mmCIF file of C-alpha atoms and ligand atoms in Angstrom:
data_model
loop_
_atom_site.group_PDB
_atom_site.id
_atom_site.type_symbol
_atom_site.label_atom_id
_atom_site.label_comp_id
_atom_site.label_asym_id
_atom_site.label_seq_id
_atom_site.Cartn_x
_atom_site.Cartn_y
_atom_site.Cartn_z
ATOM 1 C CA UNK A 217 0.041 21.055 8.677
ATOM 2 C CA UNK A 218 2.407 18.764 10.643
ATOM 3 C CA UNK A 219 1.127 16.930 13.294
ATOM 4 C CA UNK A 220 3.064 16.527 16.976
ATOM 5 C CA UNK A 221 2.384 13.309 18.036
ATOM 6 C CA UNK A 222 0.229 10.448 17.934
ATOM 7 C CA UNK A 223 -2.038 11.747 20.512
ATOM 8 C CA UNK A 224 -2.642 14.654 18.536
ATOM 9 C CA UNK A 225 -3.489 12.563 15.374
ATOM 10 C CA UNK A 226 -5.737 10.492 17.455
ATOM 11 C CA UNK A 227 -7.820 13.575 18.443
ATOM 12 C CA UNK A 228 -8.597 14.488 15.331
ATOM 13 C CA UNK A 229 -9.470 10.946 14.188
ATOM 14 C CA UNK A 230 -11.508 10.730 17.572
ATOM 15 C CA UNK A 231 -13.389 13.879 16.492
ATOM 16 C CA UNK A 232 -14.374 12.365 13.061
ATOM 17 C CA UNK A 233 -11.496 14.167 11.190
ATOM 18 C CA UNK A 234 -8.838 12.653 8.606
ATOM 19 C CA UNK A 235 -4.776 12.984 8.623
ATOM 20 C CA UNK A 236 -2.399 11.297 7.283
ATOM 21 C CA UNK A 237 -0.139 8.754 8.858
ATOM 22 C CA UNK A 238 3.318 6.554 8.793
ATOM 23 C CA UNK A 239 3.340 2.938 8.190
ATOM 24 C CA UNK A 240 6.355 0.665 7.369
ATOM 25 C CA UNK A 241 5.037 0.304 4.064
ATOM 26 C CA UNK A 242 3.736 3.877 3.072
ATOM 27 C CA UNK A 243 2.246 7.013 4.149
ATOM 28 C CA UNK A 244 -2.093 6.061 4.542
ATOM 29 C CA UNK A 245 -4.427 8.525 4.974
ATOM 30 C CA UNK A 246 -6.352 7.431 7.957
ATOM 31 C CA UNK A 247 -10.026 7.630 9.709
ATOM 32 C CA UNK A 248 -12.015 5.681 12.233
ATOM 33 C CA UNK A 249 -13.079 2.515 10.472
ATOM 34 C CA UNK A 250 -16.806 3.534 11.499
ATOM 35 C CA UNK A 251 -16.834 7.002 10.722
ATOM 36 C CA UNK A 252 -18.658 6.590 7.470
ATOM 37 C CA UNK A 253 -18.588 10.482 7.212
ATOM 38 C CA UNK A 254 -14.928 10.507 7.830
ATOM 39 C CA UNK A 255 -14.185 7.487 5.015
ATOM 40 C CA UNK A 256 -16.408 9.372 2.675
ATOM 41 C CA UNK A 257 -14.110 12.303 3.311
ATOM 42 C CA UNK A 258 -11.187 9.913 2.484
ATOM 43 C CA UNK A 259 -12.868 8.713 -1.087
ATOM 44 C CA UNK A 260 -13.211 12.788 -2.089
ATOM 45 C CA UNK A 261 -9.978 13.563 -1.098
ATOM 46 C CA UNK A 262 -8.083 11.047 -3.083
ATOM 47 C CA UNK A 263 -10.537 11.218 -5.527
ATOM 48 C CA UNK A 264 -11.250 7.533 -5.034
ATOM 49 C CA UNK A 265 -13.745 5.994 -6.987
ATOM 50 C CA UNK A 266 -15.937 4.417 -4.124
ATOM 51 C CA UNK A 267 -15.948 0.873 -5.249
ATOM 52 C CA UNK A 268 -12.343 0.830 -4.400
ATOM 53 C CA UNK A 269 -12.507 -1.402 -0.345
ATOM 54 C CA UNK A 270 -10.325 -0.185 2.480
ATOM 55 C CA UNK A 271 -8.087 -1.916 4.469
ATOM 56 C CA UNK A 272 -9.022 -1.668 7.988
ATOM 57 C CA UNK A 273 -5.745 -1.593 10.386
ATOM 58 C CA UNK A 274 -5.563 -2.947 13.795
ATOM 59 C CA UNK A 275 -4.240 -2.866 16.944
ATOM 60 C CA UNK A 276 -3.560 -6.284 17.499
ATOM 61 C CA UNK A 277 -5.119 -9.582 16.601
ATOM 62 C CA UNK A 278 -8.020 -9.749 19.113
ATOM 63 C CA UNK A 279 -9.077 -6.287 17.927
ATOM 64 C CA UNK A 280 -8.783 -7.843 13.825
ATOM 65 C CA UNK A 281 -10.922 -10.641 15.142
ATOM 66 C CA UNK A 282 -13.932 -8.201 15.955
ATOM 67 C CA UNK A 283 -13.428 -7.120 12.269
ATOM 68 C CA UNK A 284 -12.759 -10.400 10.276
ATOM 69 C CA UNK A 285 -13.889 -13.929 11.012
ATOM 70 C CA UNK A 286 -10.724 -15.199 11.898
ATOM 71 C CA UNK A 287 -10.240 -19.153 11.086
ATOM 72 C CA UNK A 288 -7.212 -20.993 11.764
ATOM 73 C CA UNK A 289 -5.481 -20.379 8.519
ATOM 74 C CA UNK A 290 -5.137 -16.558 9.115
ATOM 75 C CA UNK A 291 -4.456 -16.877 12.720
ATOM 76 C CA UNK A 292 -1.197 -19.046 11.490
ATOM 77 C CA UNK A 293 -0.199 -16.138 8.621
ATOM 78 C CA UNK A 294 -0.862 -13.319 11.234
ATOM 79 C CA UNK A 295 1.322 -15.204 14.084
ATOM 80 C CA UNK A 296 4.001 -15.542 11.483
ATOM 81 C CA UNK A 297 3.767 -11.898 9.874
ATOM 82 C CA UNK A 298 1.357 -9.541 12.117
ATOM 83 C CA UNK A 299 2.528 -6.424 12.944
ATOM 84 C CA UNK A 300 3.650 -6.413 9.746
ATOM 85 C CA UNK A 301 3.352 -5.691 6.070
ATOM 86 C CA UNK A 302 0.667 -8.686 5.347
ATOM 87 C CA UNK A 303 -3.033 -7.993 4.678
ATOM 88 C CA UNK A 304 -5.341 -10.410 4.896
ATOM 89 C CA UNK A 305 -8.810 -10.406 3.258
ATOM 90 C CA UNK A 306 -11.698 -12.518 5.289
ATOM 91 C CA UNK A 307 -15.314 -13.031 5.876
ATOM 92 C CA UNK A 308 -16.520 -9.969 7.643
ATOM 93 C CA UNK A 309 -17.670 -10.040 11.571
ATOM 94 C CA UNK A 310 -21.465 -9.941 11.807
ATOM 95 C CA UNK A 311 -21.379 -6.391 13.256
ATOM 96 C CA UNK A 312 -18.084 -5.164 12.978
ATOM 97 C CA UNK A 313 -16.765 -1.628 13.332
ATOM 98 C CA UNK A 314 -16.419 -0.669 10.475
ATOM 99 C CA UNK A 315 -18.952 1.679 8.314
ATOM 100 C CA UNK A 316 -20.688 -0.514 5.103
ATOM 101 C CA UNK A 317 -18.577 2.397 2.851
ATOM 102 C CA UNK A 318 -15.224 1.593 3.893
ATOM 103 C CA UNK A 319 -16.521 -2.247 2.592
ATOM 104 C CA UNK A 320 -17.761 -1.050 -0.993
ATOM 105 C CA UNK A 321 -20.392 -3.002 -0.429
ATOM 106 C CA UNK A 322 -18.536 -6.469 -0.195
ATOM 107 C CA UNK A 323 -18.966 -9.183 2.347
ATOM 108 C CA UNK A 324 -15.225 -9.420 3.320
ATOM 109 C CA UNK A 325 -12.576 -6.816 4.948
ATOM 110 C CA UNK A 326 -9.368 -6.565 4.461
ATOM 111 C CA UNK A 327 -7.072 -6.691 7.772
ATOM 112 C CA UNK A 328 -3.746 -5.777 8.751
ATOM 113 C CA UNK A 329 -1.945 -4.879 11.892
ATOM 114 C CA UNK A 330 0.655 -2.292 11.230
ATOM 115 C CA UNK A 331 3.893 -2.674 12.593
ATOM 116 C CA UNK A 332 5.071 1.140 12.363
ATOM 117 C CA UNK A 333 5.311 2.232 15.984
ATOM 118 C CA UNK A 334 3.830 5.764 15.403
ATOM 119 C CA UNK A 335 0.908 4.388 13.560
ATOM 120 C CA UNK A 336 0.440 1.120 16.619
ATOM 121 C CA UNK A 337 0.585 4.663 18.930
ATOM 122 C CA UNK A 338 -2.360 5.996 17.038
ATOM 123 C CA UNK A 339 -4.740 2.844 16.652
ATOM 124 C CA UNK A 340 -3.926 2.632 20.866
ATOM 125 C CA UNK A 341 -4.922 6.163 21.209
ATOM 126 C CA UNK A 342 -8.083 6.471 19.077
ATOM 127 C CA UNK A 343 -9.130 2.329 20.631
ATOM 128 C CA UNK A 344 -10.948 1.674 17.650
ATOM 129 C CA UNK A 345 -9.629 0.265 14.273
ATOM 130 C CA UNK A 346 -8.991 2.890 11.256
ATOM 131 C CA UNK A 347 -9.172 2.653 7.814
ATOM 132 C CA UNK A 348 -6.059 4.035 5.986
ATOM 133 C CA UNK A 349 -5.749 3.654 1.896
ATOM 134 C CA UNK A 350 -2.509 4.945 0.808
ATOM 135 C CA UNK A 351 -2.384 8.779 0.736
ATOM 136 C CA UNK A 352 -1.789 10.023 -2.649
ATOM 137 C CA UNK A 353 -4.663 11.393 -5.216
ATOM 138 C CA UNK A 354 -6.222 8.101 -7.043
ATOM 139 C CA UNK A 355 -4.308 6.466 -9.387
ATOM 140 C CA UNK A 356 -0.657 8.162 -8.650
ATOM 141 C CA UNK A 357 2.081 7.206 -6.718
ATOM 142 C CA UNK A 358 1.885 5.820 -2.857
ATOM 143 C CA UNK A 359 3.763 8.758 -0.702
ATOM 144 C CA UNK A 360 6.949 7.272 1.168
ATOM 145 C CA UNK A 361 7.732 10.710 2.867
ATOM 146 C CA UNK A 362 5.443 13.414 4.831
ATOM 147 C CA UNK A 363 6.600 15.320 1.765
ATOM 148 C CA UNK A 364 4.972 13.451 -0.393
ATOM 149 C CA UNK A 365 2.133 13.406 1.639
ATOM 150 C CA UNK A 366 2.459 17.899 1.419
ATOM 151 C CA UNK A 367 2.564 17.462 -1.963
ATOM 152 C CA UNK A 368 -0.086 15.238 -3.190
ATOM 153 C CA UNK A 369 -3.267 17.593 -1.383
ATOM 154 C CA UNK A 370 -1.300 20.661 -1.187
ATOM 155 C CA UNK A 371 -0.578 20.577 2.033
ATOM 156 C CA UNK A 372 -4.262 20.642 2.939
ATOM 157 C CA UNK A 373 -4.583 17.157 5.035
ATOM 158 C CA UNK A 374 -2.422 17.122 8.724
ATOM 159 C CA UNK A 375 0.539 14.454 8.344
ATOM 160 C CA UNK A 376 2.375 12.924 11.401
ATOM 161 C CA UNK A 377 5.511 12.525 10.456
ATOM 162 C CA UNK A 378 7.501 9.041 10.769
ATOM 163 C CA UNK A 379 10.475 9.057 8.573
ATOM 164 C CA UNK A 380 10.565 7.586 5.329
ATOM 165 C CA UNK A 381 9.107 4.394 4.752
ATOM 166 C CA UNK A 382 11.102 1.168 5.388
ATOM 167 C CA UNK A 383 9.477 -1.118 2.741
ATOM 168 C CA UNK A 384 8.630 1.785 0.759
ATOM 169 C CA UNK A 385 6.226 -0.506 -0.814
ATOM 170 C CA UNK A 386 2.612 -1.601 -0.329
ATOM 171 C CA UNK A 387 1.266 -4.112 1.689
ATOM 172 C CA UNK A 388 0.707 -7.913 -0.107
ATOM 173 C CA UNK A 389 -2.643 -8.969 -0.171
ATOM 174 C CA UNK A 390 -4.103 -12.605 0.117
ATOM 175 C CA UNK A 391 -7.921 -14.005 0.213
ATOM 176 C CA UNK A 392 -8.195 -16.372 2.654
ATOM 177 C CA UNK A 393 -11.894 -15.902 1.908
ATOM 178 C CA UNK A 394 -12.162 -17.714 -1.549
ATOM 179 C CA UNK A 395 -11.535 -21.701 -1.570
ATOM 180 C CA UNK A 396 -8.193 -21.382 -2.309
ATOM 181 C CA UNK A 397 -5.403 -18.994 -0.939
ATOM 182 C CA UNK A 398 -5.177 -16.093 -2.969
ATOM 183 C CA UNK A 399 -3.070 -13.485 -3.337
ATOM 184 C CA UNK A 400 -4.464 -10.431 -4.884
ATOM 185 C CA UNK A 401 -1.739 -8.027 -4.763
ATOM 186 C CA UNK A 402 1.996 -8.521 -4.910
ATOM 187 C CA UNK A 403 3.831 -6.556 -1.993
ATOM 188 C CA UNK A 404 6.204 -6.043 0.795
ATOM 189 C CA UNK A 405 6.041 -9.439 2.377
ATOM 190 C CA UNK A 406 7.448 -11.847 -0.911
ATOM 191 C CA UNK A 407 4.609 -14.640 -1.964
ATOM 192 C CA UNK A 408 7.150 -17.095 -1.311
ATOM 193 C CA UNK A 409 7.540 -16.388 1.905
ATOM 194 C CA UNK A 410 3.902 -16.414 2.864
ATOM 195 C CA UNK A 411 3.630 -19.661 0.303
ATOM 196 C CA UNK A 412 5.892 -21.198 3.035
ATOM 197 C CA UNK A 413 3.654 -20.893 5.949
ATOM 198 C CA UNK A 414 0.648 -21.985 3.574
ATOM 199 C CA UNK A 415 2.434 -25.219 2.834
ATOM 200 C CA UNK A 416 1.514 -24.896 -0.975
ATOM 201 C CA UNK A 417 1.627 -21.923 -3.538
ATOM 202 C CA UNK A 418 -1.102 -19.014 -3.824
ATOM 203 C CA UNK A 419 -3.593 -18.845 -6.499
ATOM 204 C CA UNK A 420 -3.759 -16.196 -9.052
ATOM 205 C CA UNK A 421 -6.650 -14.398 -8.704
ATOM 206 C CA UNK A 422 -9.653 -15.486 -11.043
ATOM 207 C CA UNK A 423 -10.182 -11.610 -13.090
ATOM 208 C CA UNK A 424 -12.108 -9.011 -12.599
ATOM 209 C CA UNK A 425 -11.419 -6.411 -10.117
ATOM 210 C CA UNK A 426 -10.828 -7.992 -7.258
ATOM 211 C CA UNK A 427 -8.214 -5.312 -5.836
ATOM 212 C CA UNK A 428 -8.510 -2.174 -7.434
ATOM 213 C CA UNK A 429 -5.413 -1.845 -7.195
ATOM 214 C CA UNK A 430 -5.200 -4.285 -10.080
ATOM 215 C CA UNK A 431 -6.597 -1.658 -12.490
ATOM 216 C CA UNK A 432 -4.283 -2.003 -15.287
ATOM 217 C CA UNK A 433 -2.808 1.869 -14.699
ATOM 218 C CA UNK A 434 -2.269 2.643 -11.483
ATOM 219 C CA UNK A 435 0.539 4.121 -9.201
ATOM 220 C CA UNK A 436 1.357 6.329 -12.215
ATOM 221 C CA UNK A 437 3.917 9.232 -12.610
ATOM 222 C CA UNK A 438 2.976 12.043 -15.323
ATOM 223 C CA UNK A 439 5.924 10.732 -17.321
ATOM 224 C CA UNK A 440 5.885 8.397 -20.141
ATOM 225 C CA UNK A 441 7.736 4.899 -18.769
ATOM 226 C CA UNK A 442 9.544 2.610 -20.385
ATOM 227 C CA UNK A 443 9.995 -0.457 -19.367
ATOM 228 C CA UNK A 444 13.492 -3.152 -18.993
ATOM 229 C CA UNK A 445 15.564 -0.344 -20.407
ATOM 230 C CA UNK A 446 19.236 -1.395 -20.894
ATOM 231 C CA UNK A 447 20.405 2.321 -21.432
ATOM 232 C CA UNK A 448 18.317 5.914 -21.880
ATOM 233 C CA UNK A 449 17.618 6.780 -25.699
ATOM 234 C CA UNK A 450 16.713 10.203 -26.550
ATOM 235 C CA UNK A 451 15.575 12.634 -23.527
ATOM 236 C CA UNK A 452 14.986 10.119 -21.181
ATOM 237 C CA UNK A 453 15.937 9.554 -17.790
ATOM 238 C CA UNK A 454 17.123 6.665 -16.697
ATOM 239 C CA UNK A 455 16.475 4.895 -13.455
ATOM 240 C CA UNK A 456 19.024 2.004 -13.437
ATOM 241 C CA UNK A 457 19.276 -0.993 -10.801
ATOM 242 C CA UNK A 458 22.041 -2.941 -10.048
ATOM 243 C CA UNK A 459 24.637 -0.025 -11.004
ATOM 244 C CA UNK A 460 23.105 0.681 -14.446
ATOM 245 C CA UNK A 461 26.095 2.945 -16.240
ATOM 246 C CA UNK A 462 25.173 6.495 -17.133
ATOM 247 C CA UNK A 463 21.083 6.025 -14.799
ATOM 248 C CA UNK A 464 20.225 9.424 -13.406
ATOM 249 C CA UNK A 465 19.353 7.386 -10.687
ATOM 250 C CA UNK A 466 19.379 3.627 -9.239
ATOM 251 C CA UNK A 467 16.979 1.864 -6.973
ATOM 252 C CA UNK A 468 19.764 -0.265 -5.794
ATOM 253 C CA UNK A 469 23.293 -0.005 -6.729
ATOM 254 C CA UNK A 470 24.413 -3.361 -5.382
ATOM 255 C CA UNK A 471 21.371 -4.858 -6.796
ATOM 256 C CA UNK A 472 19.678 -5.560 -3.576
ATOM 257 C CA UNK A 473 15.803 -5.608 -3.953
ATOM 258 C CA UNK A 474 14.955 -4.824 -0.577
ATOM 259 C CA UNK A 475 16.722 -0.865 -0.986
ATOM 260 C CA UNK A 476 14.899 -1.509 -4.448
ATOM 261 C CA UNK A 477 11.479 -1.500 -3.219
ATOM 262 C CA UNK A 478 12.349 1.058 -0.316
ATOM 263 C CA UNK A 479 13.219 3.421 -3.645
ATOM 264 C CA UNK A 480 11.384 2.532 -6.039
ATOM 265 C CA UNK A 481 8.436 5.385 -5.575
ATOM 266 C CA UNK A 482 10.233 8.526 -4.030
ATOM 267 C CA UNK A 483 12.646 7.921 -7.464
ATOM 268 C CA UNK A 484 10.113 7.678 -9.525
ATOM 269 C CA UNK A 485 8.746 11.057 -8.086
ATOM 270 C CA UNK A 486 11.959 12.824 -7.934
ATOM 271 C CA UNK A 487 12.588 11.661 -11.808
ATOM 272 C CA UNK A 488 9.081 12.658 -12.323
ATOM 273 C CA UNK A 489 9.408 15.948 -11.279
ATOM 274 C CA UNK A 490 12.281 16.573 -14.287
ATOM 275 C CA UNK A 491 9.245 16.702 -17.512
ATOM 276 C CA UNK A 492 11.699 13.565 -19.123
ATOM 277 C CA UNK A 493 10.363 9.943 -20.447
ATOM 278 C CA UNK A 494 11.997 7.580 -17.827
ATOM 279 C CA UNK A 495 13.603 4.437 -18.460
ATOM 280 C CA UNK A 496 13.604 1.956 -16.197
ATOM 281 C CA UNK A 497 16.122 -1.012 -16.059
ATOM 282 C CA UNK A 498 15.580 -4.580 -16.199
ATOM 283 C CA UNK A 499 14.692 -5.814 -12.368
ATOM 284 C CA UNK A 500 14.683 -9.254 -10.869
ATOM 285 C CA UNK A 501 11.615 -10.944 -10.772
ATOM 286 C CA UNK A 502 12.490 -12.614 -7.764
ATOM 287 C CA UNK A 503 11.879 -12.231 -3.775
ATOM 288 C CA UNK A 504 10.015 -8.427 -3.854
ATOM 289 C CA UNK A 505 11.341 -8.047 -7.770
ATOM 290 C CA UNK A 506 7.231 -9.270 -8.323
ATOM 291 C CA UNK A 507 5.638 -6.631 -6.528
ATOM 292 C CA UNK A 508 8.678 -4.148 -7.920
ATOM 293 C CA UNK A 509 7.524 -5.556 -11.552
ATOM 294 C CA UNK A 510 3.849 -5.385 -10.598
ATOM 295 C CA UNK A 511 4.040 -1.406 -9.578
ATOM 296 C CA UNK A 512 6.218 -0.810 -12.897
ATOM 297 C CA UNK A 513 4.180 -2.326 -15.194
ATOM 298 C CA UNK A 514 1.051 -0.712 -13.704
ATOM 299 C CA UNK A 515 2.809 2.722 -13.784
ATOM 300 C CA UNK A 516 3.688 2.228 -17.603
ATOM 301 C CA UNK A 517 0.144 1.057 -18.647
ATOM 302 C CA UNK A 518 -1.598 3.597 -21.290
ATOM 303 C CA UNK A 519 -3.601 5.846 -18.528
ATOM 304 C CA UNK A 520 -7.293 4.736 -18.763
HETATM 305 O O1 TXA B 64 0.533 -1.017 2.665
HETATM 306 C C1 TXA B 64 -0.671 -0.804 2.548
HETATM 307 O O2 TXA B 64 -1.492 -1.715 2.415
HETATM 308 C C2 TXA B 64 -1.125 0.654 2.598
HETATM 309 C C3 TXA B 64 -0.858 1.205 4.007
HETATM 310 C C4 TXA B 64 -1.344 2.608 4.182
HETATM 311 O O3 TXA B 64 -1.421 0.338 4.956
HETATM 312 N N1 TXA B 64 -2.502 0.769 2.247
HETATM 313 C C5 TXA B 64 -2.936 0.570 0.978
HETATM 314 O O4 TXA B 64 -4.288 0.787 0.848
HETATM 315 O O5 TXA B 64 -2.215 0.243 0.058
HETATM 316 P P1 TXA B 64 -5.001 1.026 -0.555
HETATM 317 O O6 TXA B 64 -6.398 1.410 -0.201
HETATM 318 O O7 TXA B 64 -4.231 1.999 -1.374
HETATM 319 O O8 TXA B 64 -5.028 -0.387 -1.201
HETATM 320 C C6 TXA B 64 -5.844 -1.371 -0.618
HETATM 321 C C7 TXA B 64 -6.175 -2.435 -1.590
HETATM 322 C C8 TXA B 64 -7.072 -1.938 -2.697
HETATM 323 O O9 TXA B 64 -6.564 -2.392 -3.941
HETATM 324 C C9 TXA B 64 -8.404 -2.567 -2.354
HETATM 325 O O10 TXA B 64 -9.186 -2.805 -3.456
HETATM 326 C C10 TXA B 64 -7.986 -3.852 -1.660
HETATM 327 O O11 TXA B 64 -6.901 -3.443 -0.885
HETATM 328 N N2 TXA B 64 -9.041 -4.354 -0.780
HETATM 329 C C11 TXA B 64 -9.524 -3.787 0.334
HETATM 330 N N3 TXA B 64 -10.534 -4.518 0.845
HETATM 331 C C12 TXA B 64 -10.684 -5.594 0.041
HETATM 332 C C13 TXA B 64 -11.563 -6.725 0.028
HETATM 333 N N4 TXA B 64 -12.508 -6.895 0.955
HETATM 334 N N5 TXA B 64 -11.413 -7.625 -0.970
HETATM 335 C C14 TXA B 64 -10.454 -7.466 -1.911
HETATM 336 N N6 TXA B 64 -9.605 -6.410 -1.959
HETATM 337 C C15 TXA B 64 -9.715 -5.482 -0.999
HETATM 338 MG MG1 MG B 65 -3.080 2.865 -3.052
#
């Protein structure tokens, strides 16, 4: 079912329901942060095992500040990247709105403040915070497209529908709640770029699971992948970059990393859909080439 507008969405959040809904990164699939019913209804239909934390999205940053103990080193990385594709782990608010489920249990949330305007329209409308993993079945690929949205539950959860993606590509995550700047997950906003603002380069995260989405396979199409392919051998298909001769597709023919990223799941799903191995050419490691390389290499892991 396609949703009309963000006032419609809203209801349905308002009324404890789920939909799904546009961001500039990918499609999330969205409830009231404090709903615990509603983000319960989220884990089942994704199929989520529950220790995997949400990331609670915001209106603005006074509303992030009744979530997450905001200190002055966040404050800095939201003024330079907030509404935007950064999300920021931090101690949690003594009381904040957000149900204990949507936490997994952990002392810190995860923040963000979307810049999408339909999903900004939807936070305003519901006035509270919601909770919005990405909207595809556990473990598969993030949805870039109401499409993909239809097709990963079947058309059984409502989707507003905001165009494709622009990043096409999740979120980065730091942990500004660990001694030292963190970044847990590679995304749309480059390290570098946030490394600037920081004054000094991010830390690797320590092990363990500290994002599930660091599970070794994750974001993973039914085909086999093969990874820094110069050409296709046998039956596969190959998704080139940079103008790759003979790909059956290419997440950027002029090499540009930004298209890249914008591509790099709706190809994979469109290849996917064909029953070949893909192939996947050499990318940049540069700029967004780590969280392109990060996604890839997650996808091509043997499936736990
Ligand atoms: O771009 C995005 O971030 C998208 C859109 C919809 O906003 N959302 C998204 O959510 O990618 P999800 O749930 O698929 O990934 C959130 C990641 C998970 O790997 C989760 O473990 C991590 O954020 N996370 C959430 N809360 C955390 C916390 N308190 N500490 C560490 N990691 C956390
Ligand atoms: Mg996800």
């Amino acid at each position: 079912m396609m949703l009309q507008s963000a006032a419609e969405a809203a209801d349905i959040l308002k009324s404890g329901g789920i939909c799904a809904l546009p961001t500039e990164t990918v499609y999330g699939l969205a409830a009231l942060a404090s709903d615990g019913e509603a983000v319960a209804r989220i884990y089942e239909t994704k199929g989520r095992p529950s220790f995997n934390p949400l990331i609670v999205h915001c209106a603005n940053l006074e509303q992030a500040g009744q979530v997450v103990k905001l200190d002055h080193c966040a404050t800095r990385q939201a003024a330079a990247f907030w509404p935007g594709a950064l999300t920021i782990v931090l101690e949690a608010q003594d009381a904040p709105p957000v149900a204990s489920l949507a936490a997994a249990g952990l002392a810190t949330l995860a923040v963000r403040v979307p810049a999408h305007p339909l999903m900004r329209a939807v936070i305003e409308a519901a006035g509270a915070p919601l909770v919005a993993p990405s909207a595809n079945r556990s473990g598969r690929l993030s949805p870039t497209t109401a499409a993909h949205v239809e097709e990963e539950f079947g058309g059984s959860v409502p989707v507003l529908d905001g165009g494709p993606c622009e990043a096409g590509i999740e979120s980065t995550i730091i942990s500004l709640a660990k001694s030292r700047p963190t970044l847990l997950r590679p995304g749309a906003i480059a390290a570098r770029d946030i490394e600037a603002r920081l004054g000094h380069p991010l830390a690797a995260p320590s092990g363990g699971i500290e994002a599930p989405g660091m599970m070794t396979s994750h974001y993973a199409p039914n085909a086999h992948l093969r990874l820094n392919a110069e050409q296709a051998e046998g039956d596969e298909l190959l998704l080139g970059f940079g103008g790759s001769p003979g790909a059956a597709m290419d997440l950027a023919p002029d090499g540009d990393l930004r298209a890249a990223a914008a591509n790099l799941f709706s190809m994979l799903r469109e290849l996917d859909t064909k029953s070949q191995p893909i192939a996947v050419a050499p990318i940049p490691h540069d700029g967004l080439g780590q969280a392109i390389n990060d996604r890839l290499t997650r996808a091509a892991a043997p499936r736990g």
